[in-house]
Tab-separated table of C-alpha atoms and ligand atoms in Angstrom:
chain	number	residue	atom	x	y	z
A	1	MET	CA	84.378	61.621	86.042
A	2	LEU	CA	87.418	60.519	84.029
A	3	LYS	CA	88.090	63.521	82.412
A	4	LEU	CA	87.955	65.581	85.591
A	5	ARG	CA	90.320	62.909	86.794
A	6	HIS	CA	92.615	63.562	84.268
A	7	ALA	CA	92.539	66.955	84.219
A	8	LEU	CA	93.486	66.938	88.132
A	9	LEU	CA	96.164	64.870	87.191
A	10	ILE	CA	97.790	66.996	84.827
A	11	LEU	CA	96.926	69.789	87.027
A	12	SER	CA	99.057	67.668	89.632
A	13	VAL	CA	101.876	67.235	87.199
A	14	PHE	CA	101.761	71.087	86.460
A	15	SER	CA	101.665	72.224	89.543
A	16	SER	CA	104.732	69.933	90.675
A	17	ILE	CA	106.685	71.198	87.775
A	18	PHE	CA	105.450	74.867	88.856
A	19	PHE	CA	106.353	74.295	92.043
A	20	SER	CA	110.062	72.669	91.139
A	21	ILE	CA	110.567	75.546	88.837
A	22	PHE	CA	109.743	78.484	91.720
A	23	THR	CA	111.061	76.078	94.698
A	24	SER	CA	113.922	77.786	96.498
A	25	PRO	CA	115.228	81.018	95.615
A	26	VAL	CA	112.560	82.204	93.732
A	27	LEU	CA	109.676	80.948	95.722
A	28	PHE	CA	111.722	81.443	99.206
A	29	ALA	CA	111.908	85.297	97.988
A	30	LYS	CA	108.320	85.658	97.656
A	31	ASN	CA	107.666	84.080	101.159
A	32	PHE	CA	109.415	86.918	103.341
A	33	ASP	CA	107.184	89.668	103.717
A	34	VAL	CA	108.260	93.378	103.254
A	35	ILE	CA	105.853	95.980	105.196
A	36	ALA	CA	106.627	99.413	104.761
A	37	HIS	CA	106.329	100.609	108.494
A	38	ARG	CA	104.561	103.792	108.670
A	39	GLY	CA	104.892	104.449	104.926
A	40	ALA	CA	107.932	104.982	103.631
A	41	SER	CA	109.158	106.362	107.043
A	42	GLY	CA	112.758	106.132	106.247
A	43	TYR	CA	112.500	109.275	103.873
A	44	LEU	CA	109.490	111.414	104.429
A	45	PRO	CA	107.688	112.263	107.196
A	46	GLU	CA	105.814	109.094	108.439
A	47	HIS	CA	102.131	108.171	107.782
A	48	THR	CA	101.566	110.794	105.383
A	49	LEU	CA	99.674	110.110	102.073
A	50	GLU	CA	103.176	111.178	100.370
A	51	ALA	CA	104.704	108.653	102.486
A	52	ALA	CA	102.267	105.747	101.437
A	53	THR	CA	102.861	106.609	98.219
A	54	LEU	CA	106.600	106.767	98.170
A	55	ALA	CA	106.335	103.027	100.035
A	56	PHE	CA	104.128	101.834	97.103
A	57	ALA	CA	106.316	102.651	94.528
A	58	MET	CA	108.976	100.656	96.459
A	59	GLY	CA	106.920	97.333	95.910
A	60	PRO	CA	106.608	96.018	99.677
A	61	ASP	CA	103.809	93.770	100.476
A	62	PHE	CA	101.908	95.388	102.741
A	63	ILE	CA	101.825	98.874	103.573
A	64	GLU	CA	101.004	99.947	107.404
A	65	GLN	CA	98.713	102.230	109.008
A	66	ASP	CA	98.376	103.293	113.005
A	67	ALA	CA	94.943	104.641	113.539
A	68	VAL	CA	93.956	106.937	116.073
A	69	ILE	CA	90.367	108.559	116.432
A	70	THR	CA	89.420	112.079	116.343
A	71	LYS	CA	86.949	113.922	118.344
A	72	ASP	CA	84.695	113.007	115.466
A	73	GLY	CA	85.078	109.542	115.455
A	74	ILE	CA	86.907	109.149	112.188
A	75	ALA	CA	90.411	107.219	112.245
A	76	VAL	CA	93.182	109.126	111.034
A	77	VAL	CA	96.567	107.521	110.281
A	78	LEU	CA	99.055	108.449	113.410
A	79	HIS	CA	101.237	106.406	115.406
A	80	ASP	CA	100.526	108.359	118.695
A	81	ILE	CA	97.676	109.224	120.417
A	82	HIS	CA	99.512	112.375	121.103
A	83	LEU	CA	100.305	115.042	118.413
A	84	GLU	CA	103.153	117.002	119.230
A	85	THR	CA	105.999	114.307	118.412
A	86	VAL	CA	104.991	114.860	114.672
A	87	THR	CA	103.297	118.190	114.473
A	88	ASN	CA	103.264	121.780	114.865
A	89	VAL	CA	99.973	121.312	116.743
A	90	GLU	CA	101.697	123.486	120.135
A	91	GLN	CA	101.927	126.299	117.853
A	92	VAL	CA	98.509	126.272	116.159
A	93	PHE	CA	96.389	125.296	119.041
A	94	PRO	CA	98.620	126.423	122.088
A	95	ASN	CA	96.047	126.326	124.803
A	96	ARG	CA	94.509	122.905	123.530
A	97	ALA	CA	97.002	120.574	125.972
A	98	ARG	CA	95.529	118.391	128.571
A	99	GLU	CA	96.852	118.523	132.100
A	100	ASP	CA	99.942	116.322	131.533
A	101	GLY	CA	100.435	119.272	129.019
A	102	ARG	CA	100.007	116.510	125.613
A	103	PHE	CA	98.084	117.386	122.957
A	104	TYR	CA	95.645	114.720	121.970
A	105	ALA	CA	94.155	113.650	118.726
A	106	LEU	CA	90.937	112.912	120.082
A	107	ASP	CA	90.299	116.296	121.322
A	108	PHE	CA	90.509	117.610	117.736
A	109	THR	CA	88.118	117.173	115.028
A	110	LEU	CA	89.409	116.457	111.677
A	111	ALA	CA	88.715	119.779	109.998
A	112	GLU	CA	91.123	120.961	112.960
A	113	LEU	CA	93.621	118.384	112.432
A	114	ARG	CA	93.800	119.130	108.651
A	115	THR	CA	95.032	122.361	109.543
A	116	LEU	CA	98.297	121.065	111.354
A	117	GLN	CA	101.755	120.596	109.221
A	118	VAL	CA	103.242	117.006	110.141
A	119	HIS	CA	106.838	116.635	110.459
A	120	GLU	CA	109.787	114.410	111.065
A	121	ARG	CA	109.267	112.421	114.314
A	122	ALA	CA	110.631	114.770	117.277
A	123	ASN	CA	111.812	113.703	120.940
A	124	ASN	CA	110.548	115.871	123.701
A	125	ASN	CA	113.150	118.566	123.214
A	126	GLY	CA	111.851	119.089	120.282
A	127	GLU	CA	114.967	117.398	118.475
A	128	GLN	CA	114.517	115.141	115.283
A	129	VAL	CA	115.114	111.457	116.210
A	130	PHE	CA	116.742	109.940	113.028
A	131	THR	CA	118.657	112.504	112.285
A	132	LYS	CA	119.494	111.680	108.606
A	133	ARG	CA	116.012	111.561	107.331
A	134	TYR	CA	113.569	114.262	105.740
A	135	THR	CA	115.155	117.581	107.584
A	136	GLY	CA	112.715	120.106	105.139
A	137	ASN	CA	110.177	122.359	106.828
A	138	ILE	CA	108.508	123.745	104.084
A	139	ALA	CA	106.398	121.237	102.127
A	140	ASN	CA	103.001	120.962	103.869
A	141	PHE	CA	102.707	117.645	104.673
A	142	THR	CA	99.138	116.990	106.482
A	143	VAL	CA	97.125	114.279	108.847
A	144	ALA	CA	95.325	111.868	106.544
A	145	THR	CA	92.050	109.538	107.052
A	146	LEU	CA	92.596	105.932	107.486
A	147	GLU	CA	89.999	105.812	104.595
A	148	GLU	CA	92.154	108.319	102.292
A	149	HIS	CA	95.192	105.711	102.416
A	150	TYR	CA	92.783	102.670	101.590
A	151	GLU	CA	91.531	104.597	98.720
A	152	LEU	CA	94.941	105.836	97.854
A	153	ILE	CA	96.419	102.099	98.118
A	154	THR	CA	93.375	100.665	96.537
A	155	GLN	CA	93.427	102.944	93.275
A	156	LEU	CA	97.192	102.609	92.774
A	157	ASN	CA	96.992	98.986	92.881
A	158	ARG	CA	93.890	99.280	90.175
A	159	GLU	CA	96.381	101.206	87.984
A	160	PHE	CA	99.271	99.269	88.609
A	161	ASN	CA	97.413	95.803	88.138
A	162	THR	CA	99.185	94.957	91.518
A	163	ASP	CA	98.192	93.853	95.285
A	164	VAL	CA	99.854	95.972	97.824
A	165	GLY	CA	98.569	94.644	100.910
A	166	VAL	CA	97.410	97.203	104.099
A	167	TYR	CA	98.352	96.457	107.434
A	168	THR	CA	96.444	98.114	109.966
A	169	GLU	CA	96.896	99.049	113.980
A	170	VAL	CA	94.534	99.855	115.985
A	171	LYS	CA	96.467	102.084	118.760
A	172	SER	CA	95.877	101.977	122.109
A	173	PRO	CA	91.816	100.383	122.248
A	174	ALA	CA	91.648	100.618	126.331
A	175	TRP	CA	92.676	103.969	126.502
A	176	HIS	CA	90.001	104.931	123.524
A	177	ALA	CA	87.362	103.061	125.613
A	178	GLU	CA	88.371	104.631	128.552
A	179	GLN	CA	87.567	107.568	126.642
A	180	GLY	CA	84.191	106.349	125.313
A	181	VAL	CA	85.325	105.688	121.888
A	182	ASP	CA	85.242	102.153	120.099
A	183	ALA	CA	88.592	102.352	118.044
A	184	SER	CA	88.201	98.625	116.810
A	185	GLN	CA	84.895	99.196	115.587
A	186	ILE	CA	85.549	102.229	113.682
A	187	VAL	CA	89.214	100.814	111.908
A	188	ILE	CA	86.748	97.615	111.142
A	189	ALA	CA	83.921	99.492	109.764
A	190	SER	CA	86.924	101.459	107.384
A	191	LEU	CA	88.345	98.392	106.379
A	192	THR	CA	85.050	96.957	105.845
A	193	ARG	CA	83.935	99.978	103.442
A	194	PHE	CA	87.205	98.820	101.444
A	195	ASN	CA	86.672	95.162	100.927
A	196	LEU	CA	89.408	94.838	103.346
A	197	SER	CA	88.203	92.781	106.500
A	198	ASN	CA	87.294	89.618	104.800
A	199	LYS	CA	89.580	86.358	105.799
A	200	ASP	CA	91.214	86.420	102.014
A	201	ALA	CA	91.748	89.798	101.413
A	202	ASN	CA	95.067	91.220	101.421
A	203	SER	CA	94.980	92.676	104.874
A	204	TYR	CA	96.117	92.518	108.536
A	205	LEU	CA	94.544	94.237	111.754
A	206	GLN	CA	97.216	94.234	114.352
A	207	CYS	CA	97.117	95.287	117.899
A	208	PHE	CA	99.400	94.936	121.297
A	209	ASP	CA	96.282	94.484	123.392
A	210	PHE	CA	95.357	90.915	123.425
A	211	ASN	CA	92.108	91.440	124.953
A	212	GLU	CA	90.823	93.521	122.166
A	213	ILE	CA	92.000	90.900	120.015
A	214	LYS	CA	89.778	88.341	121.640
A	215	ARG	CA	86.574	91.445	121.494
A	216	ILE	CA	87.593	91.928	117.419
A	217	ARG	CA	87.152	88.180	116.752
A	218	THR	CA	84.347	87.549	118.872
A	219	GLU	CA	82.326	90.739	119.940
A	220	LEU	CA	83.335	92.574	116.816
A	221	ASN	CA	83.187	89.195	114.689
A	222	TYR	CA	86.144	90.563	112.645
A	223	ALA	CA	86.769	87.584	110.049
A	224	GLY	CA	90.276	89.079	108.569
A	225	LYS	CA	93.661	88.226	109.617
A	226	VAL	CA	94.861	89.684	113.015
A	227	VAL	CA	98.340	89.994	114.530
A	228	LEU	CA	99.008	90.276	117.831
A	229	LEU	CA	101.717	92.662	118.589
A	230	MET	CA	104.341	91.949	121.588
A	231	GLY	CA	105.930	94.066	123.452
A	232	GLU	CA	107.343	94.347	127.190
A	233	ASN	CA	105.608	94.161	130.203
A	234	SER	CA	107.384	97.501	131.365
A	235	TRP	CA	106.688	99.291	128.232
A	236	GLY	CA	102.811	99.598	129.278
A	237	GLU	CA	101.302	99.271	125.984
A	238	SER	CA	98.550	97.102	127.449
A	239	THR	CA	97.029	95.017	130.189
A	240	THR	CA	98.701	92.268	128.164
A	241	ASP	CA	101.125	90.070	129.894
A	242	TYR	CA	103.843	89.197	126.888
A	243	ASN	CA	105.483	87.097	129.478
A	244	TRP	CA	102.602	84.612	129.077
A	245	VAL	CA	102.186	85.378	125.447
A	246	LYS	CA	105.650	83.943	125.215
A	247	SER	CA	104.465	80.794	127.283
A	248	GLU	CA	103.760	77.602	125.365
A	249	ALA	CA	100.270	77.655	127.079
A	250	GLY	CA	99.936	81.404	126.339
A	251	MET	CA	100.795	80.501	122.373
A	252	LYS	CA	98.154	77.942	122.294
A	253	VAL	CA	95.083	80.321	123.522
A	254	VAL	CA	96.724	83.220	121.425
A	255	ALA	CA	96.278	80.693	118.598
A	256	ASN	CA	92.644	80.428	118.593
A	257	TYR	CA	92.410	84.198	117.920
A	258	ALA	CA	95.144	85.648	116.365
A	259	ASP	CA	96.616	84.399	112.776
A	260	GLY	CA	100.113	86.056	113.797
A	261	LEU	CA	102.632	87.511	115.880
A	262	GLY	CA	104.458	90.825	115.674
A	263	PRO	CA	107.420	90.537	117.881
A	264	TRP	CA	109.950	93.469	118.240
A	265	LEU	CA	113.539	92.430	117.291
A	266	GLY	CA	115.309	92.128	120.822
A	267	GLN	CA	112.548	89.047	121.661
A	268	LEU	CA	113.864	86.873	118.807
A	269	LEU	CA	116.905	85.530	120.001
A	270	ASP	CA	117.993	83.308	122.802
A	271	GLU	CA	119.678	85.802	125.231
A	272	GLN	CA	121.533	83.586	127.348
A	273	ALA	CA	122.829	81.878	124.020
A	274	MET	CA	123.852	85.300	122.868
A	275	THR	CA	126.408	85.594	126.040
A	276	ALA	CA	127.859	82.040	125.056
A	277	GLY	CA	128.627	83.727	121.364
A	278	LYS	CA	125.847	81.627	119.760
A	279	VAL	CA	122.738	82.826	117.795
A	280	VAL	CA	119.860	80.850	118.177
A	281	PRO	CA	115.903	81.932	118.477
A	282	ALA	CA	114.282	82.182	121.643
A	283	ALA	CA	112.294	79.592	123.430
A	284	TRP	CA	109.107	81.006	122.270
A	285	VAL	CA	109.685	80.799	118.551
A	286	GLU	CA	109.485	77.205	118.636
A	287	PHE	CA	106.011	77.634	120.159
A	288	ALA	CA	104.942	80.142	117.684
A	289	HIS	CA	105.985	77.803	114.782
A	290	ASN	CA	104.114	74.934	116.493
A	291	GLU	CA	100.955	76.897	116.561
A	292	GLY	CA	101.139	77.731	112.646
A	293	PHE	CA	101.845	81.777	113.156
A	294	VAL	CA	102.600	84.137	110.973
A	295	ILE	CA	106.123	85.694	112.325
A	296	HIS	CA	106.410	89.755	111.466
A	297	PRO	CA	108.993	91.466	113.193
A	298	TYR	CA	109.209	95.060	113.893
A	299	THR	CA	111.591	97.227	113.159
A	300	PHE	CA	114.289	97.135	110.385
A	301	ARG	CA	116.099	100.687	110.382
A	302	GLN	CA	118.631	101.325	108.247
A	303	ASP	CA	119.914	104.070	110.576
A	304	ALA	CA	119.094	102.172	113.746
A	305	LEU	CA	120.446	98.475	113.368
A	306	PRO	CA	120.994	96.554	116.188
A	307	PRO	CA	124.088	97.172	117.917
A	308	GLY	CA	127.515	95.094	116.414
A	309	MET	CA	124.749	94.201	113.088
A	310	THR	CA	125.043	94.909	109.452
A	311	GLU	CA	121.664	94.904	107.400
A	312	THR	CA	122.606	91.510	105.546
A	313	GLN	CA	123.530	89.755	109.148
A	314	LEU	CA	120.172	90.969	110.676
A	315	LEU	CA	118.232	89.900	107.465
A	316	ASN	CA	119.938	86.632	107.480
A	317	THR	CA	119.392	86.196	111.101
A	318	LEU	CA	115.534	86.756	110.436
A	319	LYS	CA	115.010	84.905	107.782
A	320	HIS	CA	117.439	81.706	108.472
A	321	VAL	CA	117.890	81.566	112.019
A	322	VAL	CA	114.524	82.797	113.505
A	323	LYS	CA	112.719	81.930	110.373
A	324	VAL	CA	110.222	84.465	110.276
A	325	ASP	CA	107.980	85.300	107.637
A	326	GLY	CA	108.893	88.848	106.843
A	327	VAL	CA	109.953	92.135	108.820
A	328	PHE	CA	108.461	95.788	109.290
A	329	THR	CA	110.803	98.253	107.605
A	330	ASP	CA	111.149	102.331	107.870
A	331	HIS	CA	113.515	101.141	104.741
A	332	VAL	CA	112.116	99.228	102.341
A	333	PRO	CA	114.609	99.303	99.501
A	334	PRO	CA	117.408	97.386	100.788
A	335	VAL	CA	115.419	94.798	102.303
A	336	LYS	CA	114.043	94.518	98.638
A	337	ALA	CA	117.948	94.473	97.407
A	338	TRP	CA	118.667	91.550	100.088
A	339	LEU	CA	115.722	89.464	99.072
A	340	GLU	CA	116.751	89.663	95.334
A	341	ALA	CA	120.212	88.857	95.975
A	342	GLN	CA	119.068	85.953	97.537
A	343	SER	CA	117.365	84.931	94.649
A	344	GLU	CA	120.604	85.253	92.551
B	401	CA	CA1	102.419	100.128	114.329
């Protein structure tokens, strides 16, 4: 017993020394999660294995996957339930659009999706959304499955003896359910297969739909870390009332099911104070901190910064004013460079 107490004392002394050595700025730097949004999407077509590989090489804390389901019930990594914004589906399968003129991943088998070429995100007129990004059209980027992404990251982690996490979003679960598909169950099965679904796994499961998050926790008994993404009610992302989420009462309820929140950048600051020239967090941020949520806002884009803000101003505001725990970024290197400058 004495030995144990002695050992504990030594341990506590050591840990306090350890803590003082690594107290900010180094510890501080480690406390800000860099999440590669859709892989290295600032440099290569989003969500391809190539984009995930490049992201890995940039040393983020997490790499994000968005998951939609194929006709044969397989989770593939795509941001939208539609295909035409990031693939040549309209050329390969011109007759497979639904009545609304759109091509749905759910109407295609994995084998069919494999025949598509993935390109940089385009708008409805076929113009590239981010004009400075990848403009090539010869290299054949393809659609990959969620498990291929998990395998890639798991293998690279083993080979480089590191632990880059995964950060997977279940896309449009209510829409999938209307089509008779349980998207969350399929995604969770894949997470579980790669040992990424337990509480301690270096993994987050994210969703815009609070009803689905409740279902993931209760009906599907998911034990891993879960993040509720926050949009605006006007976006129609889900039936979740984000104004309620942002209320103190709402935050308390959400905290029963979710470990973290994923707001968009426009929700972080108090708009009224801004008009008076003050930069202060929006009211909900304090409620969220009180509930102990991890907060990971989206999205830092070097080529689409909020109006009137430099990269450094944005990142400093996130960390020092709003006090968030990291950021989704299309561009990992500038965020890492900013973090390193913090520790100098
Ligand atoms: Ca996402």
